[in-house]
Tab-separated table of C-alpha atoms and ligand atoms in Angstrom:
chain	number	residue	atom	x	y	z
T	14	MET	CA	0.000	0.000	0.000
T	15	HIS	CA	1.488	3.347	-0.969
T	16	ALA	CA	1.028	6.330	1.247
T	17	ASN	CA	2.752	9.509	2.190
T	18	ILE	CA	1.263	10.190	5.520
T	19	VAL	CA	2.744	12.441	8.192
T	20	LEU	CA	2.984	10.712	11.554
T	21	GLY	CA	3.421	13.240	14.314
T	22	LYS	CA	6.102	15.842	13.715
T	23	PHE	CA	8.989	13.825	12.285
T	24	MET	CA	7.743	10.389	11.232
T	25	THR	CA	6.584	10.227	7.623
T	26	PHE	CA	6.342	7.084	5.551
T	27	ASP	CA	6.083	6.163	1.886
T	28	PHE	CA	4.885	2.539	2.091
T	29	GLU	CA	2.852	0.649	4.658
T	30	THR	CA	2.611	-3.120	5.073
T	31	CYS	CA	2.195	-5.857	7.659
T	32	THR	CA	5.643	-7.391	7.123
T	33	LEU	CA	8.738	-5.933	5.541
T	34	ILE	CA	11.202	-8.621	4.477
T	35	VAL	CA	14.790	-7.596	3.797
T	36	GLY	CA	16.598	-9.957	1.414
T	37	GLY	CA	15.276	-11.777	-1.649
T	38	GLY	CA	17.327	-14.964	-1.204
T	39	PRO	CA	15.643	-18.374	-0.718
T	40	SER	CA	14.569	-17.602	2.869
T	41	GLY	CA	13.068	-14.146	2.239
T	42	SER	CA	11.235	-15.149	-0.960
T	43	THR	CA	9.780	-18.296	0.588
T	44	LEU	CA	8.469	-16.291	3.529
T	45	ALA	CA	7.038	-13.603	1.237
T	46	ARG	CA	5.280	-16.170	-0.941
T	47	LYS	CA	3.657	-17.990	1.957
T	48	LEU	CA	2.503	-14.732	3.588
T	49	SER	CA	0.982	-13.561	0.299
T	50	LYS	CA	-0.802	-16.872	-0.171
T	51	ASN	CA	-2.338	-16.268	3.250
T	52	ASN	CA	-3.358	-12.696	2.445
T	53	ILE	CA	-0.803	-11.076	4.743
T	54	THR	CA	0.512	-7.931	3.041
T	55	ASN	CA	4.270	-7.917	2.662
T	56	ILE	CA	7.028	-6.046	0.893
T	57	LEU	CA	10.195	-7.877	-0.146
T	58	ILE	CA	13.264	-5.752	-0.736
T	59	GLU	CA	16.327	-6.978	-2.588
T	60	LYS	CA	19.354	-4.837	-3.287
T	61	ASN	CA	20.532	-6.672	-6.411
T	62	ASP	CA	18.313	-8.649	-8.789
T	63	ASN	CA	21.411	-10.113	-10.469
T	64	TYR	CA	23.127	-11.235	-7.275
T	65	ASP	CA	24.757	-14.631	-7.753
T	66	LYS	CA	25.157	-15.878	-4.183
T	67	PRO	CA	28.434	-17.801	-3.742
T	68	CYS	CA	27.004	-21.305	-3.369
T	69	GLY	CA	27.365	-24.876	-4.628
T	70	GLY	CA	23.616	-24.825	-5.304
T	71	GLY	CA	23.095	-28.402	-4.054
T	72	ILE	CA	19.607	-29.068	-2.613
T	73	LYS	CA	17.598	-32.164	-1.759
T	74	SER	CA	15.482	-32.771	-4.868
T	75	ILE	CA	12.291	-32.956	-2.771
T	76	VAL	CA	12.453	-29.146	-2.664
T	77	TYR	CA	10.371	-28.841	-5.872
T	78	GLU	CA	7.387	-30.756	-4.523
T	79	GLU	CA	7.607	-29.399	-0.988
T	80	PHE	CA	7.735	-25.777	-2.142
T	81	ASP	CA	5.823	-26.032	-5.421
T	82	ILE	CA	8.751	-24.778	-7.504
T	83	PRO	CA	8.893	-25.618	-11.261
T	84	LYS	CA	11.406	-28.440	-11.767
T	85	GLU	CA	12.732	-26.809	-14.961
T	86	ILE	CA	15.013	-24.613	-12.828
T	87	GLU	CA	17.131	-27.670	-12.008
T	88	PHE	CA	20.452	-27.546	-13.797
T	89	ARG	CA	21.651	-31.058	-12.962
T	90	ARG	CA	20.433	-34.074	-10.994
T	91	ILE	CA	23.076	-35.958	-9.058
T	92	THR	CA	22.544	-39.589	-8.088
T	93	LYS	CA	25.976	-40.378	-6.719
T	94	PHE	CA	28.557	-38.816	-4.430
T	95	ASP	CA	32.053	-39.901	-3.511
T	96	LEU	CA	33.494	-39.426	-0.036
T	97	PHE	CA	37.275	-39.353	0.452
T	98	SER	CA	39.202	-39.503	3.728
T	99	PRO	CA	43.019	-39.526	3.871
T	100	ASN	CA	43.145	-43.341	3.471
T	101	LYS	CA	39.730	-44.412	2.211
T	102	LYS	CA	37.086	-43.764	-0.434
T	103	VAL	CA	33.434	-44.744	-0.838
T	104	SER	CA	30.800	-44.100	-3.522
T	105	VAL	CA	27.278	-43.528	-2.285
T	106	ASP	CA	24.221	-44.214	-4.425
T	107	LEU	CA	21.650	-41.428	-4.165
T	108	THR	CA	19.062	-42.737	-6.606
T	109	ARG	CA	16.444	-42.743	-3.837
T	110	THR	CA	17.052	-39.103	-2.809
T	111	PRO	CA	19.025	-37.341	-5.530
T	112	ILE	CA	20.698	-33.983	-5.033
T	113	SER	CA	19.469	-31.268	-7.352
T	114	ILE	CA	21.947	-28.619	-8.493
T	115	VAL	CA	20.631	-25.124	-9.213
T	116	LEU	CA	22.368	-21.960	-10.355
T	117	ARG	CA	21.664	-19.483	-7.619
T	118	LYS	CA	21.135	-16.369	-9.723
T	119	ASP	CA	18.319	-18.120	-11.632
T	120	PHE	CA	16.920	-19.945	-8.608
T	121	ASP	CA	16.725	-16.765	-6.507
T	122	LYS	CA	15.115	-14.767	-9.334
T	123	LEU	CA	12.520	-17.507	-9.825
T	124	ASN	CA	11.624	-17.604	-6.122
T	125	ARG	CA	11.205	-13.828	-6.045
T	126	LYS	CA	8.945	-14.054	-9.115
T	127	LEU	CA	6.835	-16.757	-7.454
T	128	ALA	CA	6.404	-14.518	-4.401
T	129	GLN	CA	5.457	-11.585	-6.624
T	130	LYS	CA	2.929	-13.746	-8.464
T	131	ALA	CA	1.353	-14.652	-5.123
T	132	GLY	CA	0.918	-10.950	-4.299
T	133	THR	CA	4.178	-9.762	-2.737
T	134	GLU	CA	5.344	-6.236	-3.535
T	135	LEU	CA	8.963	-6.569	-4.678
T	136	LEU	CA	11.196	-3.497	-4.476
T	137	PHE	CA	14.765	-3.387	-5.685
T	138	SER	CA	16.296	-1.267	-2.999
T	139	ARG	CA	18.817	-1.345	-0.192
T	140	PHE	CA	17.779	-1.539	3.451
T	141	LEU	CA	19.636	0.994	5.611
T	142	LYS	CA	18.285	0.949	9.187
T	143	PHE	CA	15.125	0.768	11.291
T	144	GLU	CA	13.493	2.538	14.225
T	145	ARG	CA	10.695	1.259	16.459
T	146	LYS	CA	7.938	3.723	17.393
T	147	ASP	CA	4.355	3.368	18.698
T	148	GLU	CA	4.018	-0.418	18.047
T	149	PHE	CA	5.428	-0.115	14.512
T	150	VAL	CA	8.778	-0.466	12.797
T	151	TYR	CA	9.974	2.270	10.443
T	152	SER	CA	12.601	1.117	7.983
T	153	TYR	CA	14.783	3.372	5.861
T	154	ILE	CA	15.521	2.080	2.393
T	155	LYS	CA	17.374	3.542	-0.562
T	156	ILE	CA	15.678	3.436	-3.992
T	157	ASP	CA	17.364	5.192	-6.931
T	158	ASN	CA	19.392	7.412	-4.600
T	159	GLU	CA	16.302	8.465	-2.673
T	160	THR	CA	15.655	7.456	0.915
T	161	LYS	CA	12.136	6.144	1.596
T	162	ILE	CA	10.468	4.960	4.784
T	163	ILE	CA	8.386	1.802	5.162
T	164	LYS	CA	6.017	1.442	8.107
T	165	SER	CA	5.333	-2.152	9.136
T	166	LEU	CA	4.064	-4.252	12.002
T	167	TYR	CA	7.004	-6.632	11.636
T	168	LEU	CA	10.459	-6.449	10.089
T	169	VAL	CA	12.311	-9.600	8.968
T	170	GLY	CA	16.071	-9.674	8.410
T	171	ALA	CA	16.564	-12.361	5.753
T	172	ASP	CA	19.576	-10.476	4.469
T	173	GLY	CA	22.255	-13.136	4.751
T	174	VAL	CA	25.214	-13.942	6.941
T	175	THR	CA	26.366	-10.306	7.276
T	176	SER	CA	22.814	-9.069	7.955
T	177	THR	CA	22.359	-5.301	8.276
T	178	VAL	CA	19.115	-5.811	10.219
T	179	ARG	CA	20.922	-8.001	12.754
T	180	LYS	CA	23.550	-5.289	13.375
T	181	GLN	CA	20.895	-3.208	15.185
T	182	LEU	CA	19.855	-6.021	17.549
T	183	THR	CA	21.322	-7.160	20.881
T	184	GLN	CA	23.236	-10.056	19.246
T	185	PRO	CA	24.707	-8.046	16.370
T	186	THR	CA	26.972	-10.688	14.844
T	187	GLN	CA	26.187	-14.133	13.504
T	188	GLU	CA	28.761	-16.865	14.252
T	189	LYS	CA	30.290	-17.929	10.964
T	190	ILE	CA	33.025	-19.905	9.265
T	191	LEU	CA	35.082	-19.075	6.184
T	192	THR	CA	34.808	-20.845	2.837
T	193	ILE	CA	37.227	-20.390	-0.050
T	194	TYR	CA	35.848	-21.378	-3.424
T	195	SER	CA	36.418	-20.938	-7.125
T	196	ASN	CA	34.411	-21.738	-10.238
T	197	ILE	CA	36.727	-23.452	-12.677
T	198	PRO	CA	35.790	-22.935	-16.341
T	199	ASN	CA	35.276	-25.642	-18.956
T	200	LYS	CA	35.179	-28.554	-16.574
T	201	ASP	CA	32.346	-30.922	-15.812
T	202	ILE	CA	31.573	-33.796	-13.489
T	203	ASP	CA	28.460	-35.999	-13.098
T	204	LYS	CA	28.635	-36.457	-9.319
T	205	CYS	CA	29.532	-34.537	-6.165
T	206	GLU	CA	32.760	-35.197	-4.280
T	207	PHE	CA	33.552	-34.501	-0.639
T	208	TYR	CA	37.088	-34.606	0.775
T	209	PHE	CA	37.836	-34.856	4.497
T	210	GLY	CA	41.129	-34.680	6.367
T	211	GLU	CA	44.062	-32.511	7.484
T	212	LYS	CA	45.552	-31.992	4.029
T	213	PHE	CA	42.618	-30.085	2.541
T	214	ALA	CA	40.167	-29.041	5.273
T	215	PRO	CA	41.097	-29.873	8.893
T	216	ASN	CA	37.926	-30.723	10.931
T	217	GLU	CA	35.724	-29.600	8.011
T	218	TYR	CA	35.350	-30.663	4.366
T	219	ALA	CA	36.194	-29.656	0.802
T	220	TRP	CA	33.839	-30.158	-2.155
T	221	VAL	CA	33.602	-30.477	-5.938
T	222	PHE	CA	30.183	-29.846	-7.549
T	223	PRO	CA	29.115	-29.367	-11.193
T	224	HIS	CA	28.170	-25.704	-11.729
T	225	GLY	CA	26.848	-24.696	-15.167
T	226	ASP	CA	29.748	-24.979	-17.608
T	227	LYS	CA	32.094	-24.711	-14.637
T	228	LEU	CA	33.195	-26.769	-11.665
T	229	SER	CA	32.483	-25.413	-8.195
T	230	VAL	CA	35.478	-26.222	-6.011
T	231	GLY	CA	35.607	-25.068	-2.418
T	232	SER	CA	36.466	-25.762	1.147
T	233	VAL	CA	35.305	-24.795	4.650
T	234	TYR	CA	37.984	-23.595	7.097
T	235	LYS	CA	37.967	-23.123	10.836
T	236	GLU	CA	39.698	-20.019	12.173
T	237	GLY	CA	43.451	-19.551	12.470
T	238	ILE	CA	44.741	-21.949	9.811
T	239	ASP	CA	46.713	-21.392	6.624
T	240	THR	CA	43.771	-21.313	4.214
T	241	GLU	CA	45.885	-20.241	1.239
T	242	THR	CA	48.139	-23.322	1.324
T	243	LEU	CA	45.271	-25.694	2.082
T	244	PHE	CA	43.126	-24.375	-0.776
T	245	LYS	CA	46.121	-24.550	-3.142
T	246	ASN	CA	46.667	-28.197	-2.135
T	247	PHE	CA	43.037	-28.950	-2.850
T	248	LYS	CA	42.927	-27.181	-6.196
T	249	ASN	CA	46.108	-28.929	-7.285
T	250	LYS	CA	44.445	-32.219	-6.458
T	251	VAL	CA	41.123	-31.689	-8.257
T	252	ALA	CA	42.046	-29.196	-11.013
T	253	PRO	CA	45.808	-29.149	-11.602
T	254	ASN	CA	47.044	-26.425	-14.039
T	255	ASP	CA	44.052	-24.171	-13.330
T	256	ASN	CA	44.864	-20.570	-12.367
T	257	THR	CA	41.424	-19.396	-11.208
T	258	LYS	CA	41.822	-17.477	-7.946
T	259	GLY	CA	39.964	-18.520	-4.796
T	260	LYS	CA	37.379	-16.157	-3.303
T	261	GLY	CA	36.271	-16.054	0.323
T	262	PHE	CA	32.727	-16.033	1.699
T	263	TYR	CA	31.141	-16.926	5.039
T	264	ILE	CA	28.698	-19.687	5.995
T	265	PRO	CA	26.908	-19.238	9.330
T	266	THR	CA	27.464	-21.796	12.062
T	267	TRP	CA	24.330	-22.754	13.972
T	268	ASN	CA	24.147	-22.087	17.681
T	269	LYS	CA	21.220	-23.267	19.823
T	270	ASN	CA	21.058	-19.816	21.467
T	271	SER	CA	21.019	-17.876	18.212
T	272	LEU	CA	18.680	-14.877	18.252
T	273	LEU	CA	15.449	-15.313	16.236
T	274	TYR	CA	13.191	-12.515	17.478
T	275	GLU	CA	13.423	-9.223	19.338
T	276	ASP	CA	10.520	-6.802	19.708
T	277	LYS	CA	8.825	-6.853	16.259
T	278	VAL	CA	12.034	-7.803	14.437
T	279	PHE	CA	12.713	-11.379	13.260
T	280	LEU	CA	15.880	-12.953	11.870
T	281	LEU	CA	15.629	-15.673	9.237
T	282	GLY	CA	17.919	-17.918	7.178
T	283	ASP	CA	21.651	-17.232	7.182
T	284	ALA	CA	20.981	-14.113	9.265
T	285	ALA	CA	19.738	-16.487	12.005
T	286	GLY	CA	22.329	-19.243	11.403
T	287	GLN	CA	19.762	-21.794	10.137
T	288	VAL	CA	22.307	-23.874	8.182
T	289	LEU	CA	22.566	-27.579	9.028
T	290	PRO	CA	25.870	-28.258	10.842
T	291	PHE	CA	28.359	-30.679	9.237
T	292	SER	CA	26.792	-30.764	5.739
T	293	TYR	CA	26.337	-26.944	5.650
T	294	GLU	CA	23.089	-27.311	3.721
T	295	GLY	CA	21.571	-23.888	3.907
T	296	ILE	CA	19.067	-23.559	1.062
T	297	TYR	CA	16.603	-26.258	2.122
T	298	TYR	CA	16.684	-25.446	5.832
T	299	VAL	CA	16.391	-21.676	5.444
T	300	MET	CA	13.321	-22.268	3.253
T	301	LYS	CA	11.821	-24.657	5.806
T	302	SER	CA	12.527	-22.093	8.552
T	303	ALA	CA	10.668	-19.471	6.488
T	304	LEU	CA	7.510	-21.621	6.643
T	305	VAL	CA	7.760	-21.779	10.439
T	306	LEU	CA	8.127	-17.994	10.645
T	307	ALA	CA	5.248	-17.448	8.203
T	308	ASP	CA	2.924	-19.432	10.490
T	309	ALA	CA	3.949	-17.330	13.509
T	310	ILE	CA	3.224	-14.106	11.591
T	311	ILE	CA	-0.077	-15.425	10.201
T	312	GLU	CA	-1.157	-16.343	13.756
T	313	ASN	CA	0.262	-13.030	15.039
T	314	LYS	CA	2.156	-14.989	17.707
T	315	PRO	CA	5.830	-14.017	17.307
T	316	GLU	CA	6.904	-16.301	20.164
T	317	ASN	CA	5.743	-19.355	18.159
T	318	TYR	CA	8.589	-18.894	15.682
T	319	GLU	CA	11.282	-19.992	18.134
T	320	ILE	CA	9.053	-22.536	19.917
T	321	ASN	CA	8.061	-24.299	16.677
T	322	TRP	CA	11.503	-24.038	15.056
T	323	ASN	CA	13.001	-25.744	18.110
T	324	LYS	CA	10.301	-28.442	18.025
T	325	LYS	CA	10.971	-29.187	14.357
T	326	TYR	CA	14.701	-28.720	13.894
T	327	LYS	CA	16.687	-28.269	17.128
T	328	LYS	CA	17.238	-31.982	17.788
T	329	ARG	CA	18.309	-32.572	14.204
T	330	PHE	CA	20.737	-29.627	14.172
T	331	LYS	CA	22.226	-30.743	17.520
T	332	PHE	CA	22.633	-34.306	16.192
T	333	PHE	CA	24.552	-33.144	13.103
T	334	LYS	CA	26.720	-30.879	15.264
T	335	THR	CA	27.604	-33.865	17.459
T	336	MET	CA	28.352	-36.058	14.428
T	337	GLN	CA	30.630	-33.359	13.040
T	338	LYS	CA	32.516	-33.039	16.333
T	339	ILE	CA	33.030	-36.800	16.571
T	340	PHE	CA	33.790	-37.775	12.977
T	341	LEU	CA	35.881	-34.794	11.926
T	342	SER	CA	37.969	-34.707	15.118
T	343	SER	CA	40.969	-36.656	13.710
T	344	THR	CA	42.254	-38.593	10.693
T	345	PHE	CA	41.457	-41.819	12.555
T	346	MET	CA	37.799	-40.856	13.001
T	347	THR	CA	37.463	-39.508	9.432
T	348	ASP	CA	38.751	-42.842	8.091
T	349	LYS	CA	36.287	-44.609	10.396
T	350	MET	CA	33.410	-42.512	9.032
T	351	ILE	CA	34.253	-43.647	5.487
T	352	ALA	CA	34.610	-47.241	6.717
T	353	PHE	CA	31.083	-46.986	8.204
T	354	PHE	CA	29.792	-45.781	4.834
T	355	GLN	CA	31.445	-48.787	3.167
T	356	ASN	CA	29.148	-50.975	5.275
T	357	GLU	CA	25.836	-51.168	3.347
T	358	LYS	CA	23.626	-51.220	6.467
T	359	LEU	CA	25.383	-48.293	8.148
T	360	GLN	CA	25.387	-46.343	4.877
T	361	GLN	CA	21.598	-46.715	4.594
T	362	ARG	CA	21.230	-45.538	8.200
T	363	GLY	CA	23.487	-42.528	7.519
T	364	LEU	CA	21.426	-41.601	4.470
T	365	GLN	CA	18.200	-41.879	6.444
T	366	TYR	CA	19.522	-39.381	9.011
T	367	TRP	CA	20.484	-37.020	6.205
T	368	GLU	CA	17.128	-37.421	4.397
T	369	GLY	CA	15.269	-36.921	7.655
T	370	THR	CA	13.523	-40.316	7.489
T	371	ALA	CA	15.284	-41.561	10.677
T	372	GLN	CA	14.869	-39.835	14.015
T	373	PRO	CA	18.046	-38.053	15.171
T	374	LEU	CA	19.664	-39.489	18.309
T	375	SER	CA	20.573	-37.670	21.505
T	376	PHE	CA	24.230	-36.900	22.255
T	377	ILE	CA	24.575	-39.908	24.609
T	378	GLN	CA	22.848	-42.292	22.168
T	379	THR	CA	25.128	-41.080	19.328
T	380	VAL	CA	28.316	-41.580	21.366
T	381	LEU	CA	27.187	-45.044	22.560
T	382	LYS	CA	26.248	-46.225	19.052
T	383	ILE	CA	29.493	-45.006	17.499
T	384	THR	CA	31.582	-46.534	20.329
T	385	LYS	CA	29.781	-49.854	19.815
T	386	HIS	CA	30.574	-49.826	16.082
T	387	LEU	CA	34.194	-48.824	16.731
T	388	ILE	CA	34.672	-51.763	19.124
T	389	LYS	CA	32.982	-54.189	16.699
T	390	ASN	CA	34.981	-53.066	13.633
V	13	FAD	C1	30.633	-21.042	-0.883
V	13	FAD	C2	29.300	-21.509	-0.362
V	13	FAD	C3	28.740	-22.683	-0.873
V	13	FAD	C4	27.475	-23.106	-0.420
V	13	FAD	N1	26.930	-24.227	-0.962
V	13	FAD	C5	25.704	-24.638	-0.566
V	13	FAD	C6	25.080	-25.761	-1.182
V	13	FAD	O1	25.605	-26.389	-2.098
V	13	FAD	N2	23.847	-26.138	-0.733
V	13	FAD	C7	23.204	-25.462	0.269
V	13	FAD	O2	22.089	-25.863	0.651
V	13	FAD	N3	23.757	-24.370	0.852
V	13	FAD	C8	24.982	-23.922	0.451
V	13	FAD	N4	25.516	-22.795	1.000
V	13	FAD	C9	24.721	-22.028	1.986
V	13	FAD	C10	23.619	-21.205	1.285
V	13	FAD	O3	24.188	-20.485	0.223
V	13	FAD	C11	22.946	-20.227	2.272
V	13	FAD	O4	22.640	-20.913	3.460
V	13	FAD	C12	21.662	-19.618	1.673
V	13	FAD	O5	21.950	-18.833	0.555
V	13	FAD	C13	20.955	-18.731	2.716
V	13	FAD	O6	19.814	-18.120	2.140
V	13	FAD	P1	19.242	-16.734	2.716
V	13	FAD	O7	18.066	-16.408	1.890
V	13	FAD	O8	19.089	-16.834	4.188
V	13	FAD	O9	20.418	-15.667	2.475
V	13	FAD	P2	21.112	-15.216	1.114
V	13	FAD	O10	21.028	-16.279	0.101
V	13	FAD	O11	22.461	-14.707	1.503
V	13	FAD	O12	20.215	-14.006	0.614
V	13	FAD	C14	20.259	-12.751	1.224
V	13	FAD	C15	19.749	-11.719	0.230
V	13	FAD	O13	19.670	-10.468	0.889
V	13	FAD	C16	20.105	-9.452	0.010
V	13	FAD	N5	20.553	-8.329	0.856
V	13	FAD	C17	21.601	-8.309	1.700
V	13	FAD	N6	21.683	-7.118	2.323
V	13	FAD	C18	20.644	-6.367	1.865
V	13	FAD	C19	20.204	-5.038	2.129
V	13	FAD	N7	20.842	-4.237	2.997
V	13	FAD	N8	19.104	-4.582	1.469
V	13	FAD	C20	18.435	-5.383	0.570
V	13	FAD	N9	18.821	-6.641	0.286
V	13	FAD	C21	19.912	-7.131	0.922
V	13	FAD	C22	21.226	-10.112	-0.798
V	13	FAD	O14	21.448	-9.432	-2.024
V	13	FAD	C23	20.679	-11.524	-0.969
V	13	FAD	O15	19.938	-11.676	-2.156
V	13	FAD	C24	26.778	-22.348	0.579
V	13	FAD	C25	27.348	-21.178	1.089
V	13	FAD	C26	28.591	-20.753	0.614
V	13	FAD	C27	29.172	-19.473	1.161
């Protein structure tokens, strides 16, 4: 709704809506679309329609049915991945739950269009800051060099790992970890590869994904290590003779105490750290989180966002965090993880946890089960 109403002496506004969503990535667009479908007015602002988010673009292929997204956006369907530890290798068949690869620029544009089609007002503009006054939030945005004000009941920061909205809240920074990646031209692959171990990505992993006519090669690094040498080692292994430079970008690390809501302002997606630990799958989980937030806004019960997110995802996120701590703690354990995947029964179990068809275990149950397998094998 457009307006230009004077509120008291100083507060004027140009737009008015129930929910202003900052950030037209997968989380913001999914939220906008669901709100529109439920007749909740919302404005989605995105600073760059051509933004190509640094990302492997790998998603569980169930995303199309679950979110009613046209399958044509899929660039490649992957039915196999290889896992490498320093001394072992295993190939995993994914025919039952393939990974879909999307190109983020196209995928993000499509999701914004779907939201718009459902009734969302999409503005290409940059969010600057907000103020709370008289039960409303007033947000300052920049459109074509002009500053405008949007009045809303709620504000949602879905503006990524370095969220500007978050900077004004009591937990201003999101915990995060560095990735170095490069897109190597004229190379292709028909599977995904994951490399574990000290040589390429100590306590984390390195990946190779198909990416358009390029190869997406990257690695996740904990703080304080020589990322330059490690990334060089990895690139020499998977793409020798290539001179493409590595670029850095952050992935959020989930924390059970991460801030989700503070007095009419929500955080969503990377801005709230909703990326699955260990696998670092962000796209699917930030979209699922958007549905939980949409319900809380539709019901006008902000507190339900955190309550219902915890009910649905906390146990699962904690389980993957525990698995990461155990299996990526040393070369010995990384080799053991691959050995477990070489066992058909354990591989199926592992896949079920990843798909979400098996219930995650508690910390104690996880440690006991792994210890039992270690003793047996
Ligand atoms: C190198 C790398 C590889 C990855 N690979 C995968 C993968 O293969 N699979 C997977 O599931 N996840 C992957 N991830 C994680 C995934 O990319 C993120 O979790 C996901 O993009 C989060 O979505 P989002 O909508 O919360 O935020 P984003 O995708 O970051 O979207 C935020 C949006 O907000 C906009 N914005 C920011 N500031 C403002 C502002 N001030 N005003 C207006 N708009 C603004 C941005 O332009 C952007 O469009 C990867 C991450 C990295 C860094």
